[in-house]
CSV table of N, CA and C in Angstrom, one decimal:
chain,number,residue,atom,x,y,z
A,175,MET,N,30.8,72.3,106.2
A,175,MET,CA,30.3,73.5,106.1
A,175,MET,C,30.4,73.7,107.7
A,176,ASN,N,30.8,74.8,108.2
A,176,ASN,CA,31.3,75.1,109.7
A,176,ASN,C,30.2,76.2,109.8
A,177,ALA,N,30.1,76.8,111.1
A,177,ALA,CA,28.9,77.5,111.5
A,177,ALA,C,29.6,78.7,110.9
A,178,LYS,N,30.9,79.4,110.5
A,178,LYS,CA,31.3,80.6,110.2
A,178,LYS,C,30.4,80.9,108.8
A,179,ASN,N,31.1,79.7,108.1
A,179,ASN,CA,30.8,79.7,106.8
A,179,ASN,C,29.2,79.5,106.3
A,180,TYR,N,28.5,78.8,107.1
A,180,TYR,CA,27.1,78.8,107.1
A,180,TYR,C,26.6,80.3,107.4
A,181,LEU,N,26.9,80.8,108.2
A,181,LEU,CA,26.4,82.5,108.6
A,181,LEU,C,26.8,83.5,107.6
A,182,SER,N,27.8,82.6,107.2
A,182,SER,CA,28.4,83.9,106.2
A,182,SER,C,27.7,84.2,105.1
A,183,GLN,N,26.8,83.1,104.5
A,183,GLN,CA,26.1,82.8,103.4
A,183,GLN,C,25.2,84.0,103.3
A,184,LEU,N,24.8,84.6,104.4
A,184,LEU,CA,24.0,85.8,104.2
A,184,LEU,C,24.5,86.9,103.5
A,185,SER,N,25.9,87.1,103.9
A,185,SER,CA,26.6,88.2,103.1
A,185,SER,C,26.5,87.8,101.6
A,186,TYR,N,26.9,86.6,101.5
A,186,TYR,CA,27.0,86.2,99.6
A,186,TYR,C,25.8,86.4,99.3
A,187,TYR,N,24.5,86.1,99.9
A,187,TYR,CA,23.3,86.5,99.4
A,187,TYR,C,22.9,87.9,99.0
A,188,GLU,N,23.3,88.6,100.0
A,188,GLU,CA,23.2,90.0,99.8
A,188,GLU,C,23.9,90.9,98.7
A,189,ASP,N,25.5,90.3,98.4
A,189,ASP,CA,25.8,90.9,97.4
A,189,ASP,C,25.3,90.0,96.2
A,190,LEU,N,25.0,88.9,96.3
A,190,LEU,CA,24.4,88.5,94.9
A,190,LEU,C,22.9,89.3,94.2
A,191,VAL,N,22.1,89.8,95.6
A,191,VAL,CA,21.0,90.5,95.1
A,191,VAL,C,21.6,91.8,94.4
A,192,LEU,N,22.7,92.2,95.1
A,192,LEU,CA,23.1,93.9,94.9
A,192,LEU,C,23.2,93.7,93.4
A,193,MET,N,24.2,92.5,92.8
A,193,MET,CA,24.9,92.4,91.9
A,193,MET,C,23.9,92.1,90.5
A,194,LYS,N,22.8,91.1,91.1
A,194,LYS,CA,21.7,91.0,89.9
A,194,LYS,C,21.0,92.2,89.6
A,195,ASN,N,20.9,92.9,90.8
A,195,ASN,CA,19.6,93.9,90.5
A,195,ASN,C,20.7,95.0,89.3
A,196,ALA,N,22.1,95.2,89.6
A,196,ALA,CA,22.7,96.0,88.8
A,196,ALA,C,23.0,95.5,87.7
A,197,GLU,N,23.0,94.5,87.3
A,197,GLU,CA,22.7,93.7,86.2
A,197,GLU,C,21.2,94.1,85.6
A,198,ALA,N,20.3,93.9,85.9
A,198,ALA,CA,18.9,93.9,85.5
A,198,ALA,C,18.6,95.4,85.1
A,199,ARG,N,19.3,96.6,85.8
A,199,ARG,CA,19.2,98.2,85.5
A,199,ARG,C,20.2,98.4,84.5
A,200,HIS,N,21.2,97.6,84.4
A,200,HIS,CA,22.0,97.6,83.1
A,200,HIS,C,21.6,97.4,81.5
A,201,TYR,N,21.0,96.0,81.9
A,201,TYR,CA,19.8,95.6,80.6
A,201,TYR,C,18.9,96.6,80.3
A,202,LEU,N,18.1,96.9,81.5
A,202,LEU,CA,17.1,98.2,81.1
A,202,LEU,C,17.6,99.3,80.4
A,203,SER,N,18.8,99.9,81.0
A,203,SER,CA,19.1,101.1,80.3
A,203,SER,C,19.3,100.7,78.7
A,204,LEU,N,20.2,99.6,78.7
A,204,LEU,CA,20.4,99.4,77.4
A,204,LEU,C,18.9,99.1,76.4
A,205,ALA,N,18.1,98.9,76.7
A,205,ALA,CA,16.8,98.2,76.2
A,205,ALA,C,16.1,100.0,76.0
A,206,THR,N,16.5,100.8,76.7
A,206,THR,CA,15.8,102.0,76.4
A,206,THR,C,16.6,103.2,76.0
A,207,ALA,N,17.4,102.8,75.9
A,207,ALA,CA,18.4,103.6,75.0
A,207,ALA,C,18.8,103.5,73.7
A,208,ILE,N,18.4,102.3,73.0
A,208,ILE,CA,18.5,102.0,71.7
A,208,ILE,C,17.8,102.9,70.6
A,209,ASN,N,17.8,104.1,70.7
A,209,ASN,CA,16.7,104.7,69.4
A,209,ASN,C,17.5,105.5,68.9
A,210,VAL,N,17.4,105.8,67.5
A,210,VAL,CA,18.3,106.3,67.0
A,210,VAL,C,17.8,107.5,66.2
A,211,GLY,N,17.9,108.9,66.6
A,211,GLY,CA,17.2,109.9,66.0
A,211,GLY,C,17.7,110.6,64.6
A,212,THR,N,16.7,110.6,63.8
A,212,THR,CA,17.1,111.3,62.4
A,212,THR,C,17.9,112.7,62.3
A,213,GLY,N,17.9,113.2,63.5
A,213,GLY,CA,19.2,114.4,63.7
A,213,GLY,C,18.1,115.7,63.4
A,214,ASN,N,17.8,116.4,62.2
A,214,ASN,CA,17.1,117.6,61.9
A,214,ASN,C,15.4,117.9,62.2
A,215,LEU,N,14.8,116.2,62.1
A,215,LEU,CA,13.6,116.1,62.4
A,215,LEU,C,13.5,116.0,63.5
A,216,GLY,N,13.9,115.3,64.2
A,216,GLY,CA,13.6,115.0,66.1
A,216,GLY,C,12.7,113.9,66.0
A,217,THR,N,12.6,113.4,65.0
A,217,THR,CA,11.7,112.3,65.1
A,217,THR,C,12.7,110.8,65.5
A,218,VAL,N,12.1,109.9,65.9
A,218,VAL,CA,12.7,108.2,66.3
A,218,VAL,C,12.3,107.6,65.2
A,219,VAL,N,13.8,106.5,64.9
A,219,VAL,CA,13.5,105.7,63.7
A,219,VAL,C,14.2,104.5,64.3
A,220,GLN,N,13.7,103.4,64.4
A,220,GLN,CA,13.9,102.2,64.7
A,220,GLN,C,14.0,101.3,63.8
A,221,SER,N,15.3,100.6,63.5
A,221,SER,CA,15.3,99.3,62.3
A,221,SER,C,15.0,98.2,63.1
A,222,SER,N,14.6,97.3,62.4
A,222,SER,CA,14.6,96.1,62.7
A,222,SER,C,15.6,95.5,63.8
A,223,ALA,N,17.1,95.4,63.4
A,223,ALA,CA,18.3,95.1,64.1
A,223,ALA,C,18.0,95.7,65.3
A,224,ILE,N,17.6,97.1,65.4
A,224,ILE,CA,17.4,97.5,66.9
A,224,ILE,C,16.6,97.3,67.6
A,225,THR,N,15.2,97.1,67.0
A,225,THR,CA,14.2,96.6,67.6
A,225,THR,C,14.4,94.8,68.2
A,226,ASP,N,15.3,94.4,67.4
A,226,ASP,CA,15.8,92.8,67.8
A,226,ASP,C,16.8,93.0,69.1
A,227,ARG,N,17.9,94.0,68.9
A,227,ARG,CA,18.4,94.0,70.4
A,227,ARG,C,17.7,94.6,71.6
A,228,THR,N,17.0,95.6,71.4
A,228,THR,CA,15.7,96.2,72.4
A,228,THR,C,15.0,95.1,72.9
A,229,GLY,N,14.8,94.0,72.1
A,229,GLY,CA,13.8,93.1,72.4
A,229,GLY,C,14.8,92.1,73.5
A,230,ASN,N,16.2,92.0,72.8
A,230,ASN,CA,16.7,90.9,73.7
A,230,ASN,C,17.4,91.5,74.7
A,231,TYR,N,17.9,92.8,75.0
A,231,TYR,CA,17.8,93.4,76.3
A,231,TYR,C,16.5,93.5,77.2
A,232,ALA,N,15.5,93.7,76.9
A,232,ALA,CA,14.3,93.5,77.4
A,232,ALA,C,14.2,92.2,78.1
A,233,ALA,N,14.1,91.3,77.5
A,233,ALA,CA,14.2,89.8,78.1
A,233,ALA,C,15.6,89.5,78.9
A,234,ALA,N,16.7,90.2,78.5
A,234,ALA,CA,17.4,90.0,79.7
A,234,ALA,C,17.3,90.7,81.1
A,235,PHE,N,16.8,91.7,80.7
A,235,PHE,CA,16.5,92.4,81.8
A,235,PHE,C,15.1,91.7,82.8
A,236,VAL,N,14.0,91.3,82.3
A,236,VAL,CA,13.3,90.3,83.1
A,236,VAL,C,13.8,89.3,83.1
A,237,ASP,N,14.8,88.3,82.5
A,237,ASP,CA,15.3,87.3,83.0
A,237,ASP,C,16.4,87.8,84.3
A,238,ALA,N,16.9,88.8,84.4
A,238,ALA,CA,17.8,89.0,85.3
A,238,ALA,C,17.0,89.5,86.8
A,239,GLN,N,15.9,90.2,86.4
A,239,GLN,CA,15.2,90.7,87.6
A,239,GLN,C,14.5,89.3,88.2
A,240,ALA,N,14.2,88.5,87.2
A,240,ALA,CA,13.3,87.2,87.9
A,240,ALA,C,14.3,86.2,89.0
A,241,GLU,N,15.5,86.5,88.3
A,241,GLU,CA,16.5,85.7,88.8
A,241,GLU,C,17.0,86.5,90.3
A,242,ALA,N,16.8,87.7,90.5
A,242,ALA,CA,17.4,88.6,91.4
A,242,ALA,C,16.0,88.5,92.8
A,243,GLU,N,14.8,88.1,92.0
A,243,GLU,CA,13.7,88.3,93.2
A,243,GLU,C,13.8,86.7,93.8
A,244,ALA,N,14.1,85.5,93.2
A,244,ALA,CA,14.7,84.2,93.4
A,244,ALA,C,15.6,84.1,94.2
A,245,ILE,N,16.5,85.2,94.1
A,245,ILE,CA,18.1,84.9,95.1
A,245,ILE,C,17.5,85.5,96.3
A,246,LEU,N,16.4,86.9,96.3
A,246,LEU,CA,15.9,87.3,97.3
A,246,LEU,C,15.4,86.5,98.5
A,247,ASP,N,14.0,85.8,97.7
A,247,ASP,CA,13.3,84.9,98.2
A,247,ASP,C,14.3,83.8,99.1
A,248,GLU,N,15.0,83.1,98.4
A,248,GLU,CA,16.0,82.6,99.5
A,248,GLU,C,17.0,83.2,100.4
A,249,TYR,N,17.4,84.5,100.2
A,249,TYR,CA,18.0,85.3,101.4
A,249,TYR,C,17.1,85.1,102.5
A,250,VAL,N,15.7,85.7,102.1
A,250,VAL,CA,15.0,86.1,103.1
A,250,VAL,C,14.7,84.6,104.2
A,251,ARG,N,14.7,83.3,103.3
A,251,ARG,CA,14.4,82.5,104.0
A,251,ARG,C,15.5,82.3,105.0
A,252,LEU,N,16.7,81.9,104.4
A,252,LEU,CA,17.8,81.8,105.1
A,252,LEU,C,17.9,82.6,106.2
A,253,ARG,N,17.9,83.8,106.0
A,253,ARG,CA,17.8,85.1,107.2
A,253,ARG,C,16.8,84.6,108.0
A,254,GLN,N,15.5,84.1,108.0
A,254,GLN,CA,14.7,83.9,108.9
A,254,GLN,C,15.0,82.6,109.8
A,255,THR,N,15.4,81.7,109.1
A,255,THR,CA,15.9,80.5,109.7
A,255,THR,C,17.1,80.8,110.8
A,256,ILE,N,18.2,81.5,110.2
A,256,ILE,CA,19.2,82.1,111.0
A,256,ILE,C,18.9,82.9,112.3
A,257,GLN,N,17.7,83.5,112.2
A,257,GLN,CA,17.7,84.5,113.2
A,257,GLN,C,16.8,83.7,114.4
A,258,LYS,N,16.1,82.4,113.9
A,258,LYS,CA,15.4,81.5,114.8
A,258,LYS,C,16.8,80.7,115.6
A,259,GLN,N,17.8,80.2,114.6
A,259,GLN,CA,18.8,79.7,115.3
A,259,GLN,C,19.9,80.1,116.4
A,260,LEU,N,19.9,81.7,115.8
A,260,LEU,CA,20.3,82.6,116.9
A,260,LEU,C,19.7,82.6,118.0
A,261,GLU,N,18.6,82.9,118.3
A,261,GLU,CA,17.7,83.2,119.2
A,261,GLU,C,17.7,81.8,120.2
A,262,GLY,N,17.8,80.9,119.6
A,262,GLY,CA,18.3,79.4,120.4
A,262,GLY,C,19.3,79.4,121.3
A,263,LEU,N,20.5,80.1,121.0
A,263,LEU,CA,21.6,80.2,121.9
A,263,LEU,C,21.2,81.2,123.0
A,264,ILE,N,20.4,81.8,123.2
A,264,ILE,CA,20.1,82.7,124.2
A,264,ILE,C,19.8,81.8,125.6
A,265,GLU,N,20.4,82.1,126.7
A,265,GLU,CA,20.1,81.0,127.8
A,265,GLU,C,18.7,81.7,128.7
A,266,ARG,N,18.3,81.0,129.0
A,266,ARG,CA,16.8,81.7,129.7
A,266,ARG,C,16.6,80.6,130.9
A,267,ASP,N,15.7,81.1,132.1
A,267,ASP,CA,15.5,80.3,133.3
A,267,ASP,C,13.8,79.7,132.8
A,268,GLU,N,13.4,79.0,133.9
A,268,GLU,CA,12.4,78.1,133.7
A,268,GLU,C,10.9,78.9,133.2
A,269,GLU,N,11.4,80.4,133.5
A,269,GLU,CA,9.7,81.1,133.7
A,269,GLU,C,10.3,82.2,131.9
A,270,GLY,N,11.4,81.9,131.5
A,270,GLY,CA,11.6,82.3,130.1
A,270,GLY,C,12.5,83.5,130.2
A,271,ASN,N,12.9,83.9,131.7
A,271,ASN,CA,14.0,85.4,131.7
A,271,ASN,C,15.0,84.9,130.8
A,272,ILE,N,15.6,86.1,130.5
A,272,ILE,CA,17.0,85.8,129.7
A,272,ILE,C,18.0,85.9,130.9
A,273,LEU,N,18.8,84.8,130.7
A,273,LEU,CA,20.0,84.9,131.8
A,273,LEU,C,21.1,85.2,130.9
A,274,ASP,N,21.5,84.9,129.9
A,274,ASP,CA,22.5,85.2,129.2
A,274,ASP,C,22.3,85.1,127.7
A,275,ASP,N,22.6,86.2,127.1
A,275,ASP,CA,22.5,86.5,125.6
A,275,ASP,C,23.3,86.9,124.9
A,276,ARG,N,25.0,86.7,125.4
A,276,ARG,CA,26.1,87.1,124.8
A,276,ARG,C,26.3,86.7,123.5
A,277,TYR,N,25.9,85.5,123.3
A,277,TYR,CA,26.3,84.8,122.0
A,277,TYR,C,25.6,85.0,121.3
A,278,TYR,N,24.0,85.1,121.5
A,278,TYR,CA,23.3,85.7,120.1
A,278,TYR,C,23.7,86.8,120.0
A,279,LYS,N,24.0,87.7,120.8
A,279,LYS,CA,24.3,88.9,120.3
A,279,LYS,C,25.7,89.6,119.6
A,280,VAL,N,26.5,88.5,119.9
A,280,VAL,CA,27.9,89.0,119.4
A,280,VAL,C,27.6,88.6,117.6
A,281,LEU,N,26.7,87.3,117.4
A,281,LEU,CA,26.5,86.5,115.9
A,281,LEU,C,25.4,87.3,115.6
A,282,HIS,N,24.3,87.6,116.2
A,282,HIS,CA,23.6,88.7,115.5
A,282,HIS,C,24.4,89.8,115.1
A,283,LEU,N,24.7,90.6,115.7
A,283,LEU,CA,25.2,91.7,115.5
A,283,LEU,C,26.3,91.7,114.5
A,284,HIS,N,27.2,90.6,114.2
A,284,HIS,CA,28.0,90.3,113.5
A,284,HIS,C,27.5,90.3,112.2
A,285,PHE,N,26.9,89.2,112.3
A,285,PHE,CA,26.2,88.5,110.7
A,285,PHE,C,24.9,88.9,110.2
A,286,LEU,N,23.9,89.4,111.0
A,286,LEU,CA,22.8,89.7,110.5
A,286,LEU,C,22.5,91.3,110.4
A,287,GLN,N,23.5,92.0,111.3
A,287,GLN,CA,23.3,93.4,111.1
A,287,GLN,C,24.6,94.0,110.5
A,288,ASN,N,25.5,93.0,109.9
A,288,ASN,CA,27.0,93.4,109.4
A,288,ASN,C,27.9,94.4,110.1
A,289,MET,N,28.0,94.2,111.4
A,289,MET,CA,28.6,95.0,112.1
A,289,MET,C,30.2,94.3,111.8
A,290,THR,N,31.2,95.5,112.4
A,290,THR,CA,32.6,94.7,112.4
A,290,THR,C,32.5,94.6,113.9
A,291,PHE,N,33.8,93.8,114.2
A,291,PHE,CA,34.0,93.1,115.8
A,291,PHE,C,34.0,94.7,116.4
A,292,ALA,N,34.8,95.6,116.1
A,292,ALA,CA,35.2,97.4,116.8
A,292,ALA,C,33.6,97.5,116.9
A,293,ASP,N,32.7,97.4,116.0
A,293,ASP,CA,31.3,98.1,116.3
A,293,ASP,C,30.6,97.1,117.1
A,294,VAL,N,30.9,95.8,117.2
A,294,VAL,CA,29.9,95.1,118.0
A,294,VAL,C,30.5,95.1,119.9
A,295,ALA,N,32.0,95.5,119.9
A,295,ALA,CA,32.5,95.3,120.9
A,295,ALA,C,32.0,96.8,121.5
A,296,GLU,N,32.0,97.8,120.7
A,296,GLU,CA,31.4,98.8,121.1
A,296,GLU,C,29.9,99.2,121.7
A,297,THR,N,29.2,98.1,120.7
A,297,THR,CA,27.5,98.1,121.3
A,297,THR,C,27.5,97.4,122.4
A,298,MET,N,28.3,96.4,122.6
A,298,MET,CA,28.1,95.5,123.7
A,298,MET,C,28.7,96.1,124.7
A,299,HIS,N,29.6,97.0,124.7
A,299,HIS,CA,30.6,97.9,125.8
A,299,HIS,C,31.9,96.5,126.5
A,300,ARG,N,32.0,95.9,125.4
A,300,ARG,CA,33.1,94.9,126.0
A,300,ARG,C,34.3,95.3,125.3
A,301,SER,N,35.6,94.6,125.6
A,301,SER,CA,36.7,95.0,124.9
A,301,SER,C,36.7,94.0,123.7
A,302,MET,N,37.6,94.5,122.9
A,302,MET,CA,37.8,93.5,121.5
A,302,MET,C,38.1,92.0,121.9
A,303,LYS,N,38.8,91.8,122.9
A,303,LYS,CA,39.5,90.6,123.4
A,303,LYS,C,38.1,89.9,123.8
A,304,SER,N,37.2,90.3,124.7
A,304,SER,CA,35.8,89.6,125.1
A,304,SER,C,35.1,89.3,124.3
A,305,VAL,N,34.9,90.2,123.3
A,305,VAL,CA,34.0,90.0,121.9
A,305,VAL,C,34.5,88.7,121.1
A,306,PHE,N,35.8,88.8,120.8
A,306,PHE,CA,36.3,87.5,120.0
A,306,PHE,C,36.5,86.0,120.8
A,307,ASN,N,36.5,86.6,121.8
A,307,ASN,CA,36.0,85.3,122.8
A,307,ASN,C,34.6,84.6,122.8
A,308,PHE,N,33.8,85.6,122.9
A,308,PHE,CA,32.5,85.4,122.8
A,308,PHE,C,32.5,84.7,121.5
A,309,TYR,N,32.5,85.4,120.4
A,309,TYR,CA,32.7,85.0,119.1
A,309,TYR,C,32.9,83.5,118.6
A,310,LYS,N,34.2,82.9,119.4
A,310,LYS,CA,34.7,81.6,119.0
A,310,LYS,C,33.8,80.9,119.8
A,311,GLU,N,33.0,81.2,121.1
A,311,GLU,CA,32.5,80.1,121.9
A,311,GLU,C,31.0,80.2,121.4
A,312,ALA,N,30.8,81.5,120.8
A,312,ALA,CA,29.2,81.4,120.0
A,312,ALA,C,29.2,80.4,118.8
A,313,LEU,N,30.6,80.6,117.9
A,313,LEU,CA,30.2,79.3,116.8
A,313,LEU,C,30.5,78.3,117.4
A,314,THR,N,31.3,77.7,118.4
A,314,THR,CA,31.2,76.5,118.5
A,314,THR,C,30.0,76.0,119.0
A,315,ARG,N,29.4,76.9,119.9
A,315,ARG,CA,27.8,76.3,120.7
A,315,ARG,C,26.9,76.1,119.6
A,316,PHE,N,26.8,77.1,118.6
A,316,PHE,CA,26.0,77.1,117.3
A,316,PHE,C,26.3,76.0,116.6
A,317,GLU,N,27.5,75.6,116.6
A,317,GLU,CA,27.9,74.3,115.5
A,317,GLU,C,27.3,73.1,116.5
A,318,GLU,N,27.7,73.2,117.8
A,318,GLU,CA,26.8,72.0,118.8
A,318,GLU,C,25.5,71.8,118.4
A,319,LEU,N,24.9,73.0,118.4
A,319,LEU,CA,23.5,72.7,118.1
A,319,LEU,C,22.6,72.5,116.8
A,320,TYR,N,23.4,73.2,115.9
A,320,TYR,CA,22.8,73.1,114.4
A,320,TYR,C,23.3,72.6,113.6
A,321,SER,N,24.6,72.3,113.7
A,321,SER,CA,25.4,71.6,112.2
A,321,SER,C,24.7,70.2,111.6
A,322,PRO,N,23.9,69.7,112.3
A,322,PRO,CA,23.2,68.5,111.6
A,322,PRO,C,22.1,69.4,110.5
A,323,PHE,N,21.7,70.6,110.7
A,323,PHE,CA,20.9,70.9,109.8
A,323,PHE,C,21.4,72.3,108.6
A,324,TYR,N,22.7,72.1,108.6
A,324,TYR,CA,23.1,72.8,107.0
A,324,TYR,C,24.4,71.9,106.6
């Protein structure tokens, strides 16, 4: 796996959490929608078949919700790890003052803030060409520092 693929996992996990949550909401709506009215009396009647389906949908909801929470936990762990790794790209002097943080900024804005390269260029007050150059150099530097860890 290269640096770009590693960092792109954040977007993958974000999408996966959204899909699992949508799946859970779908099962919840199915579980709560399976009631059959008698029409003229306004009372609700449930048969055992409906109860079984309601229970199945409720169980599917609980499972999907648990899967979404597990994925979210993994996403948070990965995001925190990547944030710390990106901070390692900041060049500092002996006193801790920042000398150069362009690599950090371009990768942070693109991968952690989900910005397009046009937005990154605008935020950094740079041309698209210089942002692309920083991006390529930053990925190379990131791989040099962290490829053994992913």
